[in-house]
Amino acid sequence: MTTWNLHGTRSHLLVCNGSSCKKARGEEVAEAIEREIEKQGADSRIHTTVTHCNGRCADGCIVIAYPEGLWYKDMTPKLGKKLVRGLLQGEAMEENLLYTYDEGLKAVDGRGAKGKKK
């Protein structure tokens, strides 16, 4: 088992690969993100973990960025690359934000935890 040196890590991306996100190209999203991190020379600054279901199946593929606390929906390989570049510049991808942490988890698009309009 590999032990990563996470000193210097500024962001941790959790890429959902539950069954719905896999159908939404989750594996390709994870691969694109990892390739872009390598291309940008950001291996020591951005760490990735492929997860199982994050509970937002209708919004897949989900990518969660920490410590930023930003949940991104409808991610594609192209958007995954854009996310990496944005993180390195300190920018969020507003158009794909689903949730943010600001004194607790808050829906960006007005939907509650079950995905229904409030």
Short mmCIF file of N, CA and C in Angstrom, two decimals:
data_model
loop_
_atom_site.label_atom_id
_atom_site.label_comp_id
_atom_site.label_asym_id
_atom_site.label_seq_id
_atom_site.Cartn_x
_atom_site.Cartn_y
_atom_site.Cartn_z
N MET A 1 0.84 -1.17 0.00
CA MET A 1 0.00 0.00 0.00
C MET A 1 0.90 1.25 0.00
N THR A 2 0.57 2.19 -0.85
CA THR A 2 1.33 3.43 -0.94
C THR A 2 0.91 4.39 0.15
N THR A 3 1.87 5.05 0.74
CA THR A 3 1.60 6.11 1.69
C THR A 3 2.00 7.41 1.04
N TRP A 4 1.04 8.30 0.86
CA TRP A 4 1.28 9.58 0.21
C TRP A 4 1.79 10.59 1.20
N ASN A 5 2.73 11.40 0.77
CA ASN A 5 3.17 12.54 1.55
C ASN A 5 2.24 13.68 1.20
N LEU A 6 1.36 14.03 2.09
CA LEU A 6 0.34 15.04 1.81
C LEU A 6 0.74 16.44 2.28
N HIS A 7 1.99 16.60 2.71
CA HIS A 7 2.47 17.94 3.06
C HIS A 7 2.44 18.79 1.80
N GLY A 8 1.88 19.95 1.89
CA GLY A 8 1.78 20.83 0.73
C GLY A 8 0.47 20.68 -0.02
N THR A 9 -0.33 19.67 0.34
CA THR A 9 -1.62 19.48 -0.32
C THR A 9 -2.55 20.62 0.07
N ARG A 10 -3.13 21.26 -0.93
CA ARG A 10 -4.02 22.39 -0.68
C ARG A 10 -5.47 22.04 -0.95
N SER A 11 -5.70 21.02 -1.77
CA SER A 11 -7.07 20.64 -2.12
C SER A 11 -7.15 19.13 -2.28
N HIS A 12 -8.28 18.58 -1.86
CA HIS A 12 -8.55 17.15 -1.97
C HIS A 12 -9.85 17.00 -2.76
N LEU A 13 -9.76 16.35 -3.90
CA LEU A 13 -10.93 16.13 -4.75
C LEU A 13 -11.45 14.71 -4.56
N LEU A 14 -12.73 14.62 -4.21
CA LEU A 14 -13.41 13.33 -4.06
C LEU A 14 -14.28 13.14 -5.29
N VAL A 15 -13.94 12.16 -6.11
CA VAL A 15 -14.64 11.93 -7.38
C VAL A 15 -15.55 10.73 -7.21
N CYS A 16 -16.84 10.95 -7.31
CA CYS A 16 -17.81 9.88 -7.12
C CYS A 16 -17.75 8.88 -8.27
N ASN A 17 -17.72 7.61 -7.90
CA ASN A 17 -17.79 6.53 -8.87
C ASN A 17 -18.79 5.49 -8.42
N GLY A 18 -19.88 5.98 -7.79
CA GLY A 18 -21.00 5.10 -7.52
C GLY A 18 -21.63 4.73 -8.85
N SER A 19 -22.60 3.84 -8.85
CA SER A 19 -23.13 3.32 -10.12
C SER A 19 -23.71 4.41 -11.03
N SER A 20 -24.43 5.37 -10.48
CA SER A 20 -25.00 6.43 -11.32
C SER A 20 -23.92 7.35 -11.88
N CYS A 21 -22.93 7.67 -11.06
CA CYS A 21 -21.85 8.53 -11.54
C CYS A 21 -20.97 7.79 -12.55
N LYS A 22 -20.81 6.48 -12.37
CA LYS A 22 -20.06 5.72 -13.38
C LYS A 22 -20.77 5.80 -14.72
N LYS A 23 -22.10 5.70 -14.70
CA LYS A 23 -22.87 5.83 -15.94
C LYS A 23 -22.72 7.22 -16.54
N ALA A 24 -22.44 8.21 -15.68
CA ALA A 24 -22.25 9.59 -16.13
C ALA A 24 -20.76 9.88 -16.37
N ARG A 25 -19.99 8.84 -16.68
CA ARG A 25 -18.58 8.94 -17.05
C ARG A 25 -17.65 9.28 -15.89
N GLY A 26 -18.02 8.86 -14.69
CA GLY A 26 -17.23 9.15 -13.50
C GLY A 26 -15.79 8.67 -13.58
N GLU A 27 -15.57 7.49 -14.16
CA GLU A 27 -14.21 6.99 -14.28
C GLU A 27 -13.39 7.89 -15.20
N GLU A 28 -14.02 8.33 -16.28
CA GLU A 28 -13.34 9.23 -17.22
C GLU A 28 -13.06 10.59 -16.58
N VAL A 29 -13.98 11.05 -15.75
CA VAL A 29 -13.78 12.32 -15.04
C VAL A 29 -12.56 12.20 -14.13
N ALA A 30 -12.49 11.12 -13.35
CA ALA A 30 -11.37 10.91 -12.45
C ALA A 30 -10.05 10.86 -13.22
N GLU A 31 -10.03 10.15 -14.32
CA GLU A 31 -8.81 10.05 -15.13
C GLU A 31 -8.41 11.41 -15.70
N ALA A 32 -9.38 12.17 -16.19
CA ALA A 32 -9.08 13.50 -16.75
C ALA A 32 -8.52 14.43 -15.68
N ILE A 33 -9.10 14.38 -14.48
CA ILE A 33 -8.62 15.20 -13.38
C ILE A 33 -7.19 14.82 -13.03
N GLU A 34 -6.93 13.53 -12.92
CA GLU A 34 -5.58 13.08 -12.57
C GLU A 34 -4.57 13.46 -13.65
N ARG A 35 -4.94 13.35 -14.91
CA ARG A 35 -4.03 13.75 -16.00
C ARG A 35 -3.75 15.26 -15.96
N GLU A 36 -4.80 16.06 -15.68
CA GLU A 36 -4.62 17.51 -15.64
C GLU A 36 -3.75 17.92 -14.45
N ILE A 37 -3.92 17.25 -13.34
CA ILE A 37 -3.07 17.54 -12.17
C ILE A 37 -1.61 17.28 -12.53
N GLU A 38 -1.37 16.17 -13.18
CA GLU A 38 0.00 15.84 -13.60
C GLU A 38 0.52 16.85 -14.62
N LYS A 39 -0.32 17.18 -15.61
CA LYS A 39 0.07 18.14 -16.65
C LYS A 39 0.44 19.49 -16.05
N GLN A 40 -0.30 19.92 -15.02
CA GLN A 40 -0.07 21.21 -14.38
C GLN A 40 1.05 21.15 -13.33
N GLY A 41 1.62 19.96 -13.13
CA GLY A 41 2.66 19.82 -12.12
C GLY A 41 2.15 20.06 -10.71
N ALA A 42 0.91 19.69 -10.48
CA ALA A 42 0.25 19.99 -9.20
C ALA A 42 0.07 18.77 -8.32
N ASP A 43 0.85 17.71 -8.56
CA ASP A 43 0.71 16.48 -7.78
C ASP A 43 0.84 16.71 -6.28
N SER A 44 1.69 17.66 -5.88
CA SER A 44 1.89 17.90 -4.46
C SER A 44 0.85 18.85 -3.88
N ARG A 45 0.04 19.48 -4.73
CA ARG A 45 -0.95 20.46 -4.24
C ARG A 45 -2.38 19.95 -4.27
N ILE A 46 -2.70 19.04 -5.21
CA ILE A 46 -4.07 18.51 -5.32
C ILE A 46 -4.02 16.99 -5.23
N HIS A 47 -4.78 16.44 -4.30
CA HIS A 47 -4.86 15.00 -4.10
C HIS A 47 -6.26 14.54 -4.53
N THR A 48 -6.37 13.36 -5.10
CA THR A 48 -7.68 12.83 -5.51
C THR A 48 -7.97 11.51 -4.81
N THR A 49 -9.25 11.28 -4.60
CA THR A 49 -9.74 10.01 -4.10
C THR A 49 -11.01 9.68 -4.86
N VAL A 50 -11.07 8.47 -5.40
CA VAL A 50 -12.29 8.00 -6.05
C VAL A 50 -13.14 7.36 -4.96
N THR A 51 -14.40 7.80 -4.86
CA THR A 51 -15.28 7.33 -3.80
C THR A 51 -16.40 6.45 -4.37
N HIS A 52 -17.13 5.88 -3.46
CA HIS A 52 -18.38 5.21 -3.84
C HIS A 52 -19.46 6.29 -3.80
N CYS A 53 -20.69 5.91 -3.78
CA CYS A 53 -21.81 6.85 -3.90
C CYS A 53 -21.75 7.99 -2.86
N ASN A 54 -21.92 9.22 -3.36
CA ASN A 54 -21.98 10.40 -2.49
C ASN A 54 -23.42 10.87 -2.29
N GLY A 55 -24.39 10.11 -2.79
CA GLY A 55 -25.79 10.39 -2.49
C GLY A 55 -26.46 11.43 -3.36
N ARG A 56 -25.85 11.84 -4.44
CA ARG A 56 -26.45 12.84 -5.34
C ARG A 56 -26.53 12.25 -6.75
N CYS A 57 -27.13 11.08 -6.86
CA CYS A 57 -27.15 10.32 -8.11
C CYS A 57 -27.73 11.09 -9.29
N ALA A 58 -28.76 11.87 -9.06
CA ALA A 58 -29.39 12.62 -10.16
C ALA A 58 -28.50 13.74 -10.68
N ASP A 59 -27.46 14.09 -9.93
CA ASP A 59 -26.58 15.19 -10.31
C ASP A 59 -25.21 14.73 -10.79
N GLY A 60 -25.05 13.43 -11.04
CA GLY A 60 -23.73 12.87 -11.37
C GLY A 60 -23.17 13.36 -12.67
N CYS A 61 -21.97 13.36 -12.76
CA CYS A 61 -20.94 12.91 -11.85
C CYS A 61 -20.61 14.03 -10.85
N ILE A 62 -20.54 13.64 -9.59
CA ILE A 62 -20.25 14.57 -8.50
C ILE A 62 -18.76 14.59 -8.20
N VAL A 63 -18.22 15.78 -8.01
CA VAL A 63 -16.84 15.96 -7.53
C VAL A 63 -16.91 16.94 -6.36
N ILE A 64 -16.31 16.55 -5.24
CA ILE A 64 -16.32 17.37 -4.04
C ILE A 64 -14.90 17.85 -3.78
N ALA A 65 -14.74 19.15 -3.58
CA ALA A 65 -13.43 19.74 -3.31
C ALA A 65 -13.36 20.18 -1.85
N TYR A 66 -12.35 19.67 -1.15
CA TYR A 66 -12.08 20.07 0.23
C TYR A 66 -10.66 20.57 0.33
N PRO A 67 -10.36 21.52 1.18
CA PRO A 67 -11.17 22.04 2.27
C PRO A 67 -12.17 23.10 1.85
N GLU A 68 -12.24 23.37 0.56
CA GLU A 68 -13.16 24.39 0.07
C GLU A 68 -14.61 24.09 0.42
N GLY A 69 -14.97 22.80 0.49
CA GLY A 69 -16.33 22.41 0.80
C GLY A 69 -17.28 22.68 -0.35
N LEU A 70 -16.80 22.51 -1.58
CA LEU A 70 -17.61 22.77 -2.77
C LEU A 70 -17.98 21.46 -3.43
N TRP A 71 -19.28 21.27 -3.66
CA TRP A 71 -19.79 20.09 -4.34
C TRP A 71 -20.16 20.49 -5.76
N TYR A 72 -19.57 19.81 -6.74
CA TYR A 72 -19.82 20.11 -8.14
C TYR A 72 -20.67 19.00 -8.77
N LYS A 73 -21.62 19.41 -9.59
CA LYS A 73 -22.54 18.46 -10.24
C LYS A 73 -22.26 18.43 -11.74
N ASP A 74 -22.80 17.41 -12.39
CA ASP A 74 -22.77 17.28 -13.85
C ASP A 74 -21.36 17.41 -14.42
N MET A 75 -20.39 16.84 -13.72
CA MET A 75 -19.01 16.95 -14.16
C MET A 75 -18.73 16.02 -15.35
N THR A 76 -17.94 16.52 -16.27
CA THR A 76 -17.49 15.78 -17.44
C THR A 76 -15.96 15.78 -17.40
N PRO A 77 -15.31 14.97 -18.24
CA PRO A 77 -13.86 15.04 -18.28
C PRO A 77 -13.34 16.45 -18.58
N LYS A 78 -13.97 17.15 -19.51
CA LYS A 78 -13.55 18.51 -19.86
C LYS A 78 -13.69 19.45 -18.66
N LEU A 79 -14.82 19.33 -17.94
CA LEU A 79 -15.03 20.18 -16.77
C LEU A 79 -14.08 19.81 -15.63
N GLY A 80 -13.71 18.53 -15.55
CA GLY A 80 -12.74 18.11 -14.55
C GLY A 80 -11.40 18.81 -14.74
N LYS A 81 -10.98 18.92 -15.99
CA LYS A 81 -9.73 19.63 -16.30
C LYS A 81 -9.86 21.10 -15.92
N LYS A 82 -11.00 21.68 -16.24
CA LYS A 82 -11.25 23.09 -15.92
C LYS A 82 -11.23 23.29 -14.40
N LEU A 83 -11.79 22.35 -13.66
CA LEU A 83 -11.81 22.43 -12.20
C LEU A 83 -10.39 22.48 -11.64
N VAL A 84 -9.53 21.62 -12.13
CA VAL A 84 -8.14 21.60 -11.66
C VAL A 84 -7.48 22.95 -11.90
N ARG A 85 -7.62 23.47 -13.10
CA ARG A 85 -7.02 24.77 -13.42
C ARG A 85 -7.60 25.88 -12.53
N GLY A 86 -8.90 25.82 -12.28
CA GLY A 86 -9.53 26.81 -11.42
C GLY A 86 -9.03 26.73 -9.99
N LEU A 87 -8.90 25.51 -9.47
CA LEU A 87 -8.39 25.35 -8.10
C LEU A 87 -7.00 25.94 -7.96
N LEU A 88 -6.18 25.75 -8.97
CA LEU A 88 -4.82 26.28 -8.92
C LEU A 88 -4.81 27.80 -8.96
N GLN A 89 -5.86 28.40 -9.49
CA GLN A 89 -5.98 29.86 -9.56
C GLN A 89 -6.87 30.42 -8.46
N GLY A 90 -7.40 29.54 -7.60
CA GLY A 90 -8.25 29.98 -6.50
C GLY A 90 -9.66 30.35 -6.95
N GLU A 91 -10.13 29.75 -8.04
CA GLU A 91 -11.45 30.07 -8.58
C GLU A 91 -12.38 28.86 -8.52
N ALA A 92 -13.64 29.11 -8.18
CA ALA A 92 -14.67 28.07 -8.19
C ALA A 92 -15.37 28.07 -9.54
N MET A 93 -15.91 26.93 -9.91
CA MET A 93 -16.71 26.81 -11.14
C MET A 93 -18.17 27.03 -10.76
N GLU A 94 -18.57 28.27 -10.73
CA GLU A 94 -19.91 28.64 -10.26
C GLU A 94 -21.03 27.90 -10.97
N GLU A 95 -20.90 27.69 -12.27
CA GLU A 95 -21.99 27.09 -13.05
C GLU A 95 -22.29 25.65 -12.67
N ASN A 96 -21.35 24.95 -12.01
CA ASN A 96 -21.57 23.56 -11.64
C ASN A 96 -21.68 23.36 -10.13
N LEU A 97 -21.71 24.43 -9.37
CA LEU A 97 -21.82 24.29 -7.92
C LEU A 97 -23.19 23.76 -7.52
N LEU A 98 -23.18 22.78 -6.65
CA LEU A 98 -24.42 22.21 -6.12
C LEU A 98 -24.58 22.59 -4.65
N TYR A 99 -23.52 22.42 -3.86
CA TYR A 99 -23.52 22.76 -2.44
C TYR A 99 -22.24 23.49 -2.10
N THR A 100 -22.33 24.32 -1.06
CA THR A 100 -21.14 24.95 -0.48
C THR A 100 -21.22 24.82 1.04
N TYR A 101 -20.08 24.88 1.68
CA TYR A 101 -20.03 24.94 3.14
C TYR A 101 -19.75 26.37 3.53
N ASP A 102 -20.69 26.96 4.21
CA ASP A 102 -20.54 28.30 4.75
C ASP A 102 -21.41 28.30 5.98
N GLU A 103 -20.80 27.96 7.12
CA GLU A 103 -21.56 27.77 8.34
C GLU A 103 -22.57 26.64 8.18
N GLY A 104 -22.18 25.57 7.51
CA GLY A 104 -23.03 24.41 7.28
C GLY A 104 -23.29 24.23 5.80
N LEU A 105 -23.68 23.04 5.42
CA LEU A 105 -23.93 22.72 4.02
C LEU A 105 -25.14 23.47 3.50
N LYS A 106 -24.97 24.18 2.38
CA LYS A 106 -26.06 24.96 1.79
C LYS A 106 -26.19 24.64 0.31
N ALA A 107 -27.41 24.43 -0.14
CA ALA A 107 -27.67 24.19 -1.55
C ALA A 107 -27.50 25.49 -2.32
N VAL A 108 -26.82 25.41 -3.45
CA VAL A 108 -26.59 26.59 -4.27
C VAL A 108 -27.79 26.86 -5.16
N ASP A 109 -28.40 25.79 -5.66
CA ASP A 109 -29.48 25.95 -6.63
C ASP A 109 -30.88 25.88 -6.02
N GLY A 110 -30.98 26.01 -4.70
CA GLY A 110 -32.29 26.03 -4.06
C GLY A 110 -32.90 24.68 -3.79
N ARG A 111 -32.13 23.61 -4.06
CA ARG A 111 -32.68 22.27 -3.81
C ARG A 111 -32.25 21.77 -2.45
N GLY A 112 -33.10 21.02 -1.85
CA GLY A 112 -32.80 20.42 -0.55
C GLY A 112 -32.04 19.12 -0.71
N ALA A 113 -31.86 18.43 0.38
CA ALA A 113 -31.08 17.21 0.40
C ALA A 113 -31.64 16.11 -0.48
N LYS A 114 -32.91 16.11 -0.74
CA LYS A 114 -33.51 15.07 -1.59
C LYS A 114 -33.56 15.49 -3.06
N GLY A 115 -33.07 16.67 -3.37
CA GLY A 115 -33.04 17.11 -4.76
C GLY A 115 -34.34 17.78 -5.20
N LYS A 116 -35.24 18.05 -4.27
CA LYS A 116 -36.51 18.67 -4.63
C LYS A 116 -36.43 20.17 -4.44
N LYS A 117 -37.14 20.90 -5.26
CA LYS A 117 -37.18 22.35 -5.11
C LYS A 117 -37.82 22.70 -3.79
N LYS A 118 -37.25 23.67 -3.11
CA LYS A 118 -37.82 24.15 -1.85
C LYS A 118 -38.94 25.12 -2.11
#
